[in-house]
PDB file of C-alpha atoms in Angstrom:
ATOM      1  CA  UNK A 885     124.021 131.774 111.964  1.00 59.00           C
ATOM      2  CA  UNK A 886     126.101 133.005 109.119  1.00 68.00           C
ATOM      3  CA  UNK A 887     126.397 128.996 108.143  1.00 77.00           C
ATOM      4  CA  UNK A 888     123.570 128.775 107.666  1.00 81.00           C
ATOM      5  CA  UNK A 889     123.192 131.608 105.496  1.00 80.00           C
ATOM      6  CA  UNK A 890     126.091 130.692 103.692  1.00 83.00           C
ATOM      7  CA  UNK A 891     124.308 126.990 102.876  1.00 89.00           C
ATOM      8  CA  UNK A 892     121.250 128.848 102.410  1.00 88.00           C
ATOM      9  CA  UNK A 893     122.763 130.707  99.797  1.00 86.00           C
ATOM     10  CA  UNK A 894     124.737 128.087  97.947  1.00 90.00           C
ATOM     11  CA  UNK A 895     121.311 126.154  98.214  1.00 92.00           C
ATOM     12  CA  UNK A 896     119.236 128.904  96.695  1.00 90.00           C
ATOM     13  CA  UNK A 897     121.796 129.263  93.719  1.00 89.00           C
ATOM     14  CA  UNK A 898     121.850 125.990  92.383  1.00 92.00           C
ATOM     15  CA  UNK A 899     118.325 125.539  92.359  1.00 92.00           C
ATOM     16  CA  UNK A 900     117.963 128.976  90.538  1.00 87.00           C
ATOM     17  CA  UNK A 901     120.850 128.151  88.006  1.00 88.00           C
ATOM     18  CA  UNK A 902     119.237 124.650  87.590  1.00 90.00           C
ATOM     19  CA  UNK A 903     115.731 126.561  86.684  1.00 85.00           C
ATOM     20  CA  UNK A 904     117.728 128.756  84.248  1.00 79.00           C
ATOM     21  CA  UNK A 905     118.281 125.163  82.383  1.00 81.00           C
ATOM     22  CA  UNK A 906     114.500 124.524  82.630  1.00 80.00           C
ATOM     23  CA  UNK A 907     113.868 127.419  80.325  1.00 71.00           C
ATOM     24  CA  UNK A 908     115.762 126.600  77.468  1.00 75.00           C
ATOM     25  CA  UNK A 909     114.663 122.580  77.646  1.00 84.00           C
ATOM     26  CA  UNK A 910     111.047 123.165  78.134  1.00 79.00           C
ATOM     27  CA  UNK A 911     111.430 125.757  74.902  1.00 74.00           C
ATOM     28  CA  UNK A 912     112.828 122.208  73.457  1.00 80.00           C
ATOM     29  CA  UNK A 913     110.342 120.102  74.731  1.00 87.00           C
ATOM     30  CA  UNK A 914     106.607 122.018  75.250  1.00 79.00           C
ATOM     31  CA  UNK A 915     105.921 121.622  71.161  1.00 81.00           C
ATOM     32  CA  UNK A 916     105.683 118.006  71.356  1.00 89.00           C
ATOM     33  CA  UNK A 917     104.021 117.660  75.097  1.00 91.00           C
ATOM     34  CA  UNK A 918     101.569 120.905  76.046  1.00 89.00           C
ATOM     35  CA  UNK A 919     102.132 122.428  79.203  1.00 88.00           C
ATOM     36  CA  UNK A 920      99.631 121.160  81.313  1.00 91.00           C
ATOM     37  CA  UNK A 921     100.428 117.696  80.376  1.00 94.00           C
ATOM     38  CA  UNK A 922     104.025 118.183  80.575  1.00 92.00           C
ATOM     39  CA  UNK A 923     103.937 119.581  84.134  1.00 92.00           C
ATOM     40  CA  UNK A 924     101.906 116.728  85.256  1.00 96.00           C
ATOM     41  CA  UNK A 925     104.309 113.846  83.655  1.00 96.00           C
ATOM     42  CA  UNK A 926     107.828 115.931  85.452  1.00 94.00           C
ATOM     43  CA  UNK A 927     105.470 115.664  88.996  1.00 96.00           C
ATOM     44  CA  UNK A 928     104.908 112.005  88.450  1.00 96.00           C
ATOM     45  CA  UNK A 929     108.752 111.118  87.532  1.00 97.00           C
ATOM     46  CA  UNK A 930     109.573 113.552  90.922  1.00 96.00           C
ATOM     47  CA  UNK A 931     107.417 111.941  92.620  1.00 96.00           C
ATOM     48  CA  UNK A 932     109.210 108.489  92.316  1.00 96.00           C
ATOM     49  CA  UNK A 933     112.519 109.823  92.877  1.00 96.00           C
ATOM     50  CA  UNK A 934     111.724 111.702  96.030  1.00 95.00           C
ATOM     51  CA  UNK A 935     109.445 108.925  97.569  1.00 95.00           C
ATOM     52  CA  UNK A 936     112.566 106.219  96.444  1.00 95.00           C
ATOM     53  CA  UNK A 937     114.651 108.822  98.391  1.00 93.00           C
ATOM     54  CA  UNK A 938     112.368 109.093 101.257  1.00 93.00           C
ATOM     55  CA  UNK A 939     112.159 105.510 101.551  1.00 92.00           C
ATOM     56  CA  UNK A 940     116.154 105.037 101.057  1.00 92.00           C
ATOM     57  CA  UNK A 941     116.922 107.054 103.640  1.00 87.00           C
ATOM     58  CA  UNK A 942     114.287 106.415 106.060  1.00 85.00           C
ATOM     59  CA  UNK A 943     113.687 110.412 106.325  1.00 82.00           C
ATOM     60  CA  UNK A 944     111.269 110.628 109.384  1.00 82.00           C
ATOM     61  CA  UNK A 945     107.436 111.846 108.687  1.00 84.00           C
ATOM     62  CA  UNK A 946     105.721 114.310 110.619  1.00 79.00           C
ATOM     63  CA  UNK A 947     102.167 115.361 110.056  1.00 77.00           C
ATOM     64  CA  UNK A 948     100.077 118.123 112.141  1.00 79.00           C
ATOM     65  CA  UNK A 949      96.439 118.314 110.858  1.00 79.00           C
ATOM     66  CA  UNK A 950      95.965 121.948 111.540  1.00 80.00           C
ATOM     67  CA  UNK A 951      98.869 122.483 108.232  1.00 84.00           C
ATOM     68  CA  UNK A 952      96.739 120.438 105.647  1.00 86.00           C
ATOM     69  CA  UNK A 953      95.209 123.511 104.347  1.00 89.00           C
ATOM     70  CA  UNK A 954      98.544 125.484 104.565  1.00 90.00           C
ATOM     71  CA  UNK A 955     100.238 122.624 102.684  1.00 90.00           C
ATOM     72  CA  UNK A 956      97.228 122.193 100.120  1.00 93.00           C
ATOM     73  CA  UNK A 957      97.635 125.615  99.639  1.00 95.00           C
ATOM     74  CA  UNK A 958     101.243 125.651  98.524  1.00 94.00           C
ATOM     75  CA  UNK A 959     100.823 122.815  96.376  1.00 94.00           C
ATOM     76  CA  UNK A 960      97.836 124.640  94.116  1.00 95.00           C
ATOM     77  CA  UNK A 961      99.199 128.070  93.783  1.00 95.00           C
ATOM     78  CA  UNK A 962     103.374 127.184  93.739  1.00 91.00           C
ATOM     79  CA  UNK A 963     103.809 123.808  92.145  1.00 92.00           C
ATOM     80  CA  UNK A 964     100.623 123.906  89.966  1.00 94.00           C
ATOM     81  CA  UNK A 965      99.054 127.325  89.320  1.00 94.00           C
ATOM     82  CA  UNK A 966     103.032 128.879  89.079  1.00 92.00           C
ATOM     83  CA  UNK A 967     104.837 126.093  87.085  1.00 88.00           C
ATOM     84  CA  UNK A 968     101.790 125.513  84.522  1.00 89.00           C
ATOM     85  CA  UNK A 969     101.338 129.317  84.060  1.00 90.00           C
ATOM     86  CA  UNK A 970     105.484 129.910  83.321  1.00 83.00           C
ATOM     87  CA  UNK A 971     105.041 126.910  80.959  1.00 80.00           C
ATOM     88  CA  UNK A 972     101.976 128.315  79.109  1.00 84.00           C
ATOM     89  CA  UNK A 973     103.715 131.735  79.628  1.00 81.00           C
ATOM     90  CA  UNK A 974     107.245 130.164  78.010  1.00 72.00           C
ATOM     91  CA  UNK A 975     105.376 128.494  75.071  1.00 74.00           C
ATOM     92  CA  UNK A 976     103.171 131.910  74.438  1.00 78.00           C
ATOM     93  CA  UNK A 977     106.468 134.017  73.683  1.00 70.00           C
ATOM     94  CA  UNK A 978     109.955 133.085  74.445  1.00 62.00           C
ATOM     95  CA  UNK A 979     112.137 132.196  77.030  1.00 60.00           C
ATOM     96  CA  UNK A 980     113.872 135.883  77.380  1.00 61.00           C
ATOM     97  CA  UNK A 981     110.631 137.454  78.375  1.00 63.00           C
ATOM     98  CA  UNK A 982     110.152 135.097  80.639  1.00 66.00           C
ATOM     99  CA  UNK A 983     113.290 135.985  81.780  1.00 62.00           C
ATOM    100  CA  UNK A 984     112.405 139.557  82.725  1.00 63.00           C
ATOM    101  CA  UNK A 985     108.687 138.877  83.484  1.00 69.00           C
ATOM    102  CA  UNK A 986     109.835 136.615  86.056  1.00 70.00           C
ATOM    103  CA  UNK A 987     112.066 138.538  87.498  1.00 67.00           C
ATOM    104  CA  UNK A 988     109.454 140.564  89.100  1.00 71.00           C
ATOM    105  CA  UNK A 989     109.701 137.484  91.922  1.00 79.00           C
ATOM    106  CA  UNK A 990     111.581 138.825  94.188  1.00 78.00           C
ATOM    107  CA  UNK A 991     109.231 142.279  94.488  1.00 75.00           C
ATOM    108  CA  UNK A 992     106.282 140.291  95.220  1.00 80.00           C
ATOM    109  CA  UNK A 993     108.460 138.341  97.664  1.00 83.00           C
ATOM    110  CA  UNK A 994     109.231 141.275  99.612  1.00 80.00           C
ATOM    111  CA  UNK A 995     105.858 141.997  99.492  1.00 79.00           C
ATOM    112  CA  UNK A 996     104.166 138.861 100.202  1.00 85.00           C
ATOM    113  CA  UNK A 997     107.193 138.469 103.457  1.00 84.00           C
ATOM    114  CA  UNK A 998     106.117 141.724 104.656  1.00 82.00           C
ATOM    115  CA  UNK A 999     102.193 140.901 104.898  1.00 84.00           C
ATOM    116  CA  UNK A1000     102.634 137.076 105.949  1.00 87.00           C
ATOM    117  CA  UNK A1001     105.516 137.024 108.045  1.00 84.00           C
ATOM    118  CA  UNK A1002     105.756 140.658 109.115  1.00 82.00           C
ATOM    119  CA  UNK A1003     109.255 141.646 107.862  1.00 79.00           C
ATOM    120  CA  UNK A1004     110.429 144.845 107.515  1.00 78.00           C
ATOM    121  CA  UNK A1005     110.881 146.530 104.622  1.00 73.00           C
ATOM    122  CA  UNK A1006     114.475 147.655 104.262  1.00 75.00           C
ATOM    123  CA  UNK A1007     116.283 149.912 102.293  1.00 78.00           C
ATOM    124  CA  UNK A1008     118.898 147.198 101.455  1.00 74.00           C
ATOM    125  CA  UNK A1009     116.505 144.970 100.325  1.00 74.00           C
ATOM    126  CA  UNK A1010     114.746 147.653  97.922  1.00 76.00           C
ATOM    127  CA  UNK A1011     118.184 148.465  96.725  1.00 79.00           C
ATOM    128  CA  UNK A1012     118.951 144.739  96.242  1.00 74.00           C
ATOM    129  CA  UNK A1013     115.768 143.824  94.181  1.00 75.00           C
ATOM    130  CA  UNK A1014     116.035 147.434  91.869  1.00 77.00           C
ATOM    131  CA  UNK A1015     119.358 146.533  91.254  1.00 76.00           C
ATOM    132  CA  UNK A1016     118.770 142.760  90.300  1.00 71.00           C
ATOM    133  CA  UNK A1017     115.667 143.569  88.020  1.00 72.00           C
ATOM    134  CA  UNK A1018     117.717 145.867  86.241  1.00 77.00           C
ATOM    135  CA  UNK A1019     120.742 143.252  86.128  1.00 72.00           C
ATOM    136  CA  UNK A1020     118.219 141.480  84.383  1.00 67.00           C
ATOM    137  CA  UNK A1021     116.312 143.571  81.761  1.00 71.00           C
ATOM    138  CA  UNK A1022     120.349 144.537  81.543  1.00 74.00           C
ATOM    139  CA  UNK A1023     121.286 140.833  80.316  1.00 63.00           C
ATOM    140  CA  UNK A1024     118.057 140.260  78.626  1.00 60.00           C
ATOM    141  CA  UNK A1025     116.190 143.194  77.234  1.00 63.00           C
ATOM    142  CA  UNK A1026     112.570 143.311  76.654  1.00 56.00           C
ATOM    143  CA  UNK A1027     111.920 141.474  73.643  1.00 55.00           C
ATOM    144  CA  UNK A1028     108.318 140.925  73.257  1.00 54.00           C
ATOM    145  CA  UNK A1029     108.195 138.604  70.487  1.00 55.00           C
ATOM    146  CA  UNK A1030     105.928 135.180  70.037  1.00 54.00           C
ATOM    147  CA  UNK A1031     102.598 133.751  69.049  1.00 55.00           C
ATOM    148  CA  UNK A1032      99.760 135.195  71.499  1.00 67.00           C
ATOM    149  CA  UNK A1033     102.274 137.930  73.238  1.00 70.00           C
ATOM    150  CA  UNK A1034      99.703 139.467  75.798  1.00 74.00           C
ATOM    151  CA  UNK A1035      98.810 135.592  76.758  1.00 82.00           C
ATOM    152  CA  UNK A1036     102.030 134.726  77.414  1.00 79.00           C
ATOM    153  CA  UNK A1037     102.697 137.991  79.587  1.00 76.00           C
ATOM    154  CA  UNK A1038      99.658 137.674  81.335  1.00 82.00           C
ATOM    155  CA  UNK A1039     100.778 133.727  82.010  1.00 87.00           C
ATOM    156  CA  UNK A1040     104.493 134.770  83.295  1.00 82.00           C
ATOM    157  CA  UNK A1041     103.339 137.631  85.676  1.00 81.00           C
ATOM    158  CA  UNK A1042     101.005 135.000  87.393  1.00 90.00           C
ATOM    159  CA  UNK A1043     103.801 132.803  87.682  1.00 89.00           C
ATOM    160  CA  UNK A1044     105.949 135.316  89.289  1.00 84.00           C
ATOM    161  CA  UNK A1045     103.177 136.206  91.742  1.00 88.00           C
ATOM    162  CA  UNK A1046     102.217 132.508  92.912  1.00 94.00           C
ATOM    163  CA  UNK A1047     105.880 131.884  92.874  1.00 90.00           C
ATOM    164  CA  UNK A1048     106.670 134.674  95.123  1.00 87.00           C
ATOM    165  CA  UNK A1049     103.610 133.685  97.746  1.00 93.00           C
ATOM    166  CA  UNK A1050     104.456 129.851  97.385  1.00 92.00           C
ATOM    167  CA  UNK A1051     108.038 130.668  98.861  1.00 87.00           C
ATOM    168  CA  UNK A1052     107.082 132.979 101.058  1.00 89.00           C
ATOM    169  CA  UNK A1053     103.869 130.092 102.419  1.00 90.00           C
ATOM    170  CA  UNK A1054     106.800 127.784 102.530  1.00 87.00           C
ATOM    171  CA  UNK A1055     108.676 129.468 105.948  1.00 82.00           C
ATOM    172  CA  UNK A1056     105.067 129.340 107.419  1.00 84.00           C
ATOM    173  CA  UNK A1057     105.657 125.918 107.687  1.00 81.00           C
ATOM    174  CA  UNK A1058     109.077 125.056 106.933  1.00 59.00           C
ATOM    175  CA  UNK A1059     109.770 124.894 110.559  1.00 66.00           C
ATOM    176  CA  UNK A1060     107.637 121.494 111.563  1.00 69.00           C
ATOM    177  CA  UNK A1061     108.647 119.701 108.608  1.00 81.00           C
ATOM    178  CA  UNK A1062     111.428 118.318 106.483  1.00 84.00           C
ATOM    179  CA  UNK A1063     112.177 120.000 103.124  1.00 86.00           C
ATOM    180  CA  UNK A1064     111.804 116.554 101.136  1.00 90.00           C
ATOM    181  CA  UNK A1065     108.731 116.157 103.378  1.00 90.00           C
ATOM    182  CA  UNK A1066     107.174 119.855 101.830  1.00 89.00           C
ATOM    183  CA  UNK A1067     107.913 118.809  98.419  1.00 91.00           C
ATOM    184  CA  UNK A1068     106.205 115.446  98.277  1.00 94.00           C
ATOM    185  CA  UNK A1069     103.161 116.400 100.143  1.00 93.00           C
ATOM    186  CA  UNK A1070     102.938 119.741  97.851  1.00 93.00           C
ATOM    187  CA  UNK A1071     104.236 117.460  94.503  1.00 95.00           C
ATOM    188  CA  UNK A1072     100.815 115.055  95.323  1.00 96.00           C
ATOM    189  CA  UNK A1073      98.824 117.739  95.481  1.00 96.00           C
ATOM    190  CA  UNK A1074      99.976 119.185  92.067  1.00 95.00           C
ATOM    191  CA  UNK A1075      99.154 115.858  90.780  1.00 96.00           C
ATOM    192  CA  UNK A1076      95.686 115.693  91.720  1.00 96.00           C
ATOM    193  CA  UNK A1077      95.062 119.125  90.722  1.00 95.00           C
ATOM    194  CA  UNK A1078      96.429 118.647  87.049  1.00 95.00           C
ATOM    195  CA  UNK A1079      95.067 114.748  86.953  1.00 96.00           C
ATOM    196  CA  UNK A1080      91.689 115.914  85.560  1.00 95.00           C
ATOM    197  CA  UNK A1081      92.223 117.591  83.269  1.00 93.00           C
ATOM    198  CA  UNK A1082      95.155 114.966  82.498  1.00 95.00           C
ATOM    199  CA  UNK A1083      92.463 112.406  81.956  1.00 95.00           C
ATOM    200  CA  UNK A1084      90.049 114.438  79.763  1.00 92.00           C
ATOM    201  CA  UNK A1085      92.268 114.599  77.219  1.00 90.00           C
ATOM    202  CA  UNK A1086      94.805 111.281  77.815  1.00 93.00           C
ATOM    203  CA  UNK A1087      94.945 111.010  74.400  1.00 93.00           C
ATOM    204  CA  UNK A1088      97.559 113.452  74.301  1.00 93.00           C
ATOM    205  CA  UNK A1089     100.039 111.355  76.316  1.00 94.00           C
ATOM    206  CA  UNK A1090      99.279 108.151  74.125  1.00 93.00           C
ATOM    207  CA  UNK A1091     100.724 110.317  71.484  1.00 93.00           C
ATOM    208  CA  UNK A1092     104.005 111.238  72.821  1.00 93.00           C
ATOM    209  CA  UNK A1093     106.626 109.138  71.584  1.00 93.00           C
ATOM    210  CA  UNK A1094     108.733 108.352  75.007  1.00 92.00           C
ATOM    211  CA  UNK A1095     111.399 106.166  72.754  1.00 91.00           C
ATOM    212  CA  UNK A1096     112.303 109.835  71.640  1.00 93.00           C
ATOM    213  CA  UNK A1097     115.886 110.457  72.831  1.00 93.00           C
ATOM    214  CA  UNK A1098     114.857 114.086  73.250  1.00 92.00           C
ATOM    215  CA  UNK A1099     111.586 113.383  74.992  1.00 94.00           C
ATOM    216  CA  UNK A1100     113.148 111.304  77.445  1.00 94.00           C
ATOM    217  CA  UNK A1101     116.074 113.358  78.472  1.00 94.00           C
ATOM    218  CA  UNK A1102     113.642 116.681  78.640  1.00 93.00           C
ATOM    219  CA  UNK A1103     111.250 114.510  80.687  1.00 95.00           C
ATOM    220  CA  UNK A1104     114.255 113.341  83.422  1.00 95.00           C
ATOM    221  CA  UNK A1105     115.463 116.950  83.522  1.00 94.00           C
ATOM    222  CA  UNK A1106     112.359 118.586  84.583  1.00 94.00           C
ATOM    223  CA  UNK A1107     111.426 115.746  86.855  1.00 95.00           C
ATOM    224  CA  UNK A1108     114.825 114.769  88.370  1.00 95.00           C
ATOM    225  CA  UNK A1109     117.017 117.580  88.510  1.00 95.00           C
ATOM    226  CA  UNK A1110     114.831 120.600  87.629  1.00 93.00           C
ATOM    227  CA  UNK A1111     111.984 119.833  90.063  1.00 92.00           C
ATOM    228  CA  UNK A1112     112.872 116.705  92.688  1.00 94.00           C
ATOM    229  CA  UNK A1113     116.166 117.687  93.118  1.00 94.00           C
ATOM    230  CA  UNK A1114     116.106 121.837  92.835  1.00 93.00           C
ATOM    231  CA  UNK A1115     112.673 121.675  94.593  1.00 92.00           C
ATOM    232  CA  UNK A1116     113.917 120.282  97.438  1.00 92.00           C
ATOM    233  CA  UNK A1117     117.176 122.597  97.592  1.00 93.00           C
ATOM    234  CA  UNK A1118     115.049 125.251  97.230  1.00 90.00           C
ATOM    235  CA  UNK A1119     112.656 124.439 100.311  1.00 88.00           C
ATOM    236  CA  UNK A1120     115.794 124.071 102.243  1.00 89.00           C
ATOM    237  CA  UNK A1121     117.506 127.333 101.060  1.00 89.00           C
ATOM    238  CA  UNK A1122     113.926 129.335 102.168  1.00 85.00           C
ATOM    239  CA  UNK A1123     114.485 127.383 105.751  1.00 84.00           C
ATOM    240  CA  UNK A1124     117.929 129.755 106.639  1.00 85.00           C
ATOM    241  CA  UNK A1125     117.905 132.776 104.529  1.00 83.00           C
ATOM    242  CA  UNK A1126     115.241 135.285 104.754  1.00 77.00           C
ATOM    243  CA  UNK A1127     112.291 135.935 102.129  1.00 72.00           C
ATOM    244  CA  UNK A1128     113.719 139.091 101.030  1.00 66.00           C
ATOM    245  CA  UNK A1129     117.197 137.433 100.302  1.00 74.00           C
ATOM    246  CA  UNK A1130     115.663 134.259  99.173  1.00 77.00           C
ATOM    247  CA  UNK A1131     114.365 135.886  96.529  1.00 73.00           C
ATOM    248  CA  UNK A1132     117.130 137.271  94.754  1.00 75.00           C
ATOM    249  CA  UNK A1133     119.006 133.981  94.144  1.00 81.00           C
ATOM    250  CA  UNK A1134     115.776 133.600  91.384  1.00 77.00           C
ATOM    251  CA  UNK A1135     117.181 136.106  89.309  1.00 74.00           C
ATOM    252  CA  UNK A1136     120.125 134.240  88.743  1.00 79.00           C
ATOM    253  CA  UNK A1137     118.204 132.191  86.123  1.00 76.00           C
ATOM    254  CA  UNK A1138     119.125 134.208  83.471  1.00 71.00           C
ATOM    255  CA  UNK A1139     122.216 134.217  83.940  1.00 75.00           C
ATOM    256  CA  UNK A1140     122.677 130.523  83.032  1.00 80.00           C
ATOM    257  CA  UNK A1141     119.960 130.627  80.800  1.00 71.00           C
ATOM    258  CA  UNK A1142     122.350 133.145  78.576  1.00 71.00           C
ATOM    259  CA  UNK A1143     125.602 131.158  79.035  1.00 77.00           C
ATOM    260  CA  UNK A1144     123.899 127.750  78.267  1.00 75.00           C
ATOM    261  CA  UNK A1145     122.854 129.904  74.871  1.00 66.00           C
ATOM    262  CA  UNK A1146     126.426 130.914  74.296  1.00 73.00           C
ATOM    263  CA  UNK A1147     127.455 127.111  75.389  1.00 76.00           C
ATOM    264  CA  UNK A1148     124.941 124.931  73.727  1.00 69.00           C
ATOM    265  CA  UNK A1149     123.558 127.096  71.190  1.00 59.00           C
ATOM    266  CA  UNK A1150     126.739 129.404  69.373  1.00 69.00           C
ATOM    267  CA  UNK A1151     124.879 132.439  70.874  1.00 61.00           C
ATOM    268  CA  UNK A1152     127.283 135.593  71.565  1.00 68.00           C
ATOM    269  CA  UNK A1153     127.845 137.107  74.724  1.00 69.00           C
ATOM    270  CA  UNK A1154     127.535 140.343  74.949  1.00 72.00           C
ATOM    271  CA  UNK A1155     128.533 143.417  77.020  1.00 75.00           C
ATOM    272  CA  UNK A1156     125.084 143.756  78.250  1.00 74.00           C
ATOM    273  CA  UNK A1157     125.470 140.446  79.820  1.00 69.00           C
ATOM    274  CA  UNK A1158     128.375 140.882  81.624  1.00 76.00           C
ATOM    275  CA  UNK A1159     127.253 144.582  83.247  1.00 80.00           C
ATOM    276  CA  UNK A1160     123.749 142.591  84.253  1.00 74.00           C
ATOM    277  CA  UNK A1161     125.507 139.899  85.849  1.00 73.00           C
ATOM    278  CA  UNK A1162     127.302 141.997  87.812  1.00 81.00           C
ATOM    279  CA  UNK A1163     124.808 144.323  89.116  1.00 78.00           C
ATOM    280  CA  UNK A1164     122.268 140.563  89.996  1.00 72.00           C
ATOM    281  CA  UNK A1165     125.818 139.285  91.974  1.00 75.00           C
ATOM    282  CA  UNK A1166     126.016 142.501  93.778  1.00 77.00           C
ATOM    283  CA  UNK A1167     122.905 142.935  94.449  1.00 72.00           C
ATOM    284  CA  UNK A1168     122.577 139.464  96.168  1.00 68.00           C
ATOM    285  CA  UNK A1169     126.527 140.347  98.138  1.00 72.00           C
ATOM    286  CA  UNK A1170     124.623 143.784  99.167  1.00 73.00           C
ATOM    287  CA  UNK A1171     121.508 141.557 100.548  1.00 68.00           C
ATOM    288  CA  UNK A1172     123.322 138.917 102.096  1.00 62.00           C
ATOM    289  CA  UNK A1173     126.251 140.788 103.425  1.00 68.00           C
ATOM    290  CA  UNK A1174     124.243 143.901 104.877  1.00 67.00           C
ATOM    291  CA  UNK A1175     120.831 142.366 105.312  1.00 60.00           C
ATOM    292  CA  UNK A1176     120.437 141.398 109.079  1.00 53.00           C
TER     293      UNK A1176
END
């Protein structure tokens, strides 16, 4: 048991710290390709990779009719509604506040776990989320700067909210399927949903140089590590740590977000950054270490 939450952590951390790349690259990227369009080309270039995978490593398929809606479900509100709306959200203001916005996850996951799947409501997981939001405005601040501000808000709380249920839909049905199995069926759906409007304006796409160096290395980011790869590890992570827990390991997005500034970027780091990341790494030792 305590494997598995060890795996489940490690799981849940790389995904997060992969998503705290995302932020800075679709900052890069989301002036040359809108969000809705960009969303829909990282799903297609996912979609290859994990259906290569599948097909590589002859993962087994199983399918129970009464899930469809459960799955169709997860695919409209997490991989479409969520990723489009922290896109929008990220392009509306900056990446920082949707740093902090986002961060709000983990509350609604609590919530969401405790209506859905009927667990309890612990004083060790309130402690653990209180202290990782304020690891976070901590590291971050609340700088609410960018075209369209109250847009952008509006778009990152909706992302933290469909987010939180999406994860939380996930252990519904995590049990009768495969991780990579979740993602594809949920990555199609996205697809479809954003196809549409896709179409209706494909002119867009024509337009987008893909001989870009810098479109092309955004574009195999997003789709190979930051969505068919961390998706997947993500799915997996939900499977052996609990909804409460899971939700913490989100928060470490800012985290890398701020060192790939101070990396990639000259940006210095600060004292705020290093109290923050110690009170979002405690909080996730006091969750996983005294959660039961």
């Amino acid at each position: 048991m305590k494997s598995k939450k060890v795996i489940g952590s490690i799981l849940l951390s790389l995904s997060a710290s992969i998503w705290g790349g995302m932020f800075v690259v679709v900052k890069i990227i989301v002036g040359t390709i809108p969000p809705i369009q960009l969303v829909w080309l990282r799903y297609l270039i996912a979609l290859v990779v994990l259906v290569g995978f599948s097909v590589a490593t002859h993962t087994k398929w199983s399918f129970n009719r009464h899930d469809i809606g459960l799955i169709i479900l997860i695919g409209i509100i997490g991989n479409t509604i969520s990723i489009v709306t922290q896109e929008t959200g990220t392009w509306l203001s900056n990446a920082q506040t949707g740093a902090v916005i986002t961060s709000a996850t983990p509350t609604f996951m609590i919530i969401f776990a405790w209506w859905l799947l009927k667990e309890r409501l612990t004083k060790v997981s309130v402690i653990s989320v209180a202290m990782a939001t304020l690891g976070v405005i901590v590291i971050v601040g609340i700088h609410l700067t960018g075209s369209h501000i109250l847009l952008g808000v509006i778009s990152l709380i909706i992302a933290a909210l469909t987010w939180a249920l999406m994860s939380v839909l996930i252990k519904l049905v995590s049990g009768h399927y495969q991780p990579l199995q979740i993602t594809i069926m949920s990555t199609t759906v996205a697809i479809l949903c954003l196809t549409p409007f896709v179409m209706h304006n494909f002119q867009i796409i024509r337009q987008i140089n893909f001989f870009d160096p810098k479109v092309v290395l955004c574009l195999l980011y997003l789709g190979c590590i930051s969505t068919a790869l961390a998706f997947v590890m993500w799915n997996t992570g939900l499977r052996l740590v609990n909804a409460a827990t899971s939700g913490l390991f989100f928060l470490l997005q800012p985290i890398v977000g701020t060192l790939l500034g101070w990396l990639v970027l000259g940006e210095p780091l600060t004292w705020s950054f290093v109290i923050g990341t110690c009170m979002i790494i405690g909080s996730v030792w006091v969750s996983v270490r005294f959660e039961n």
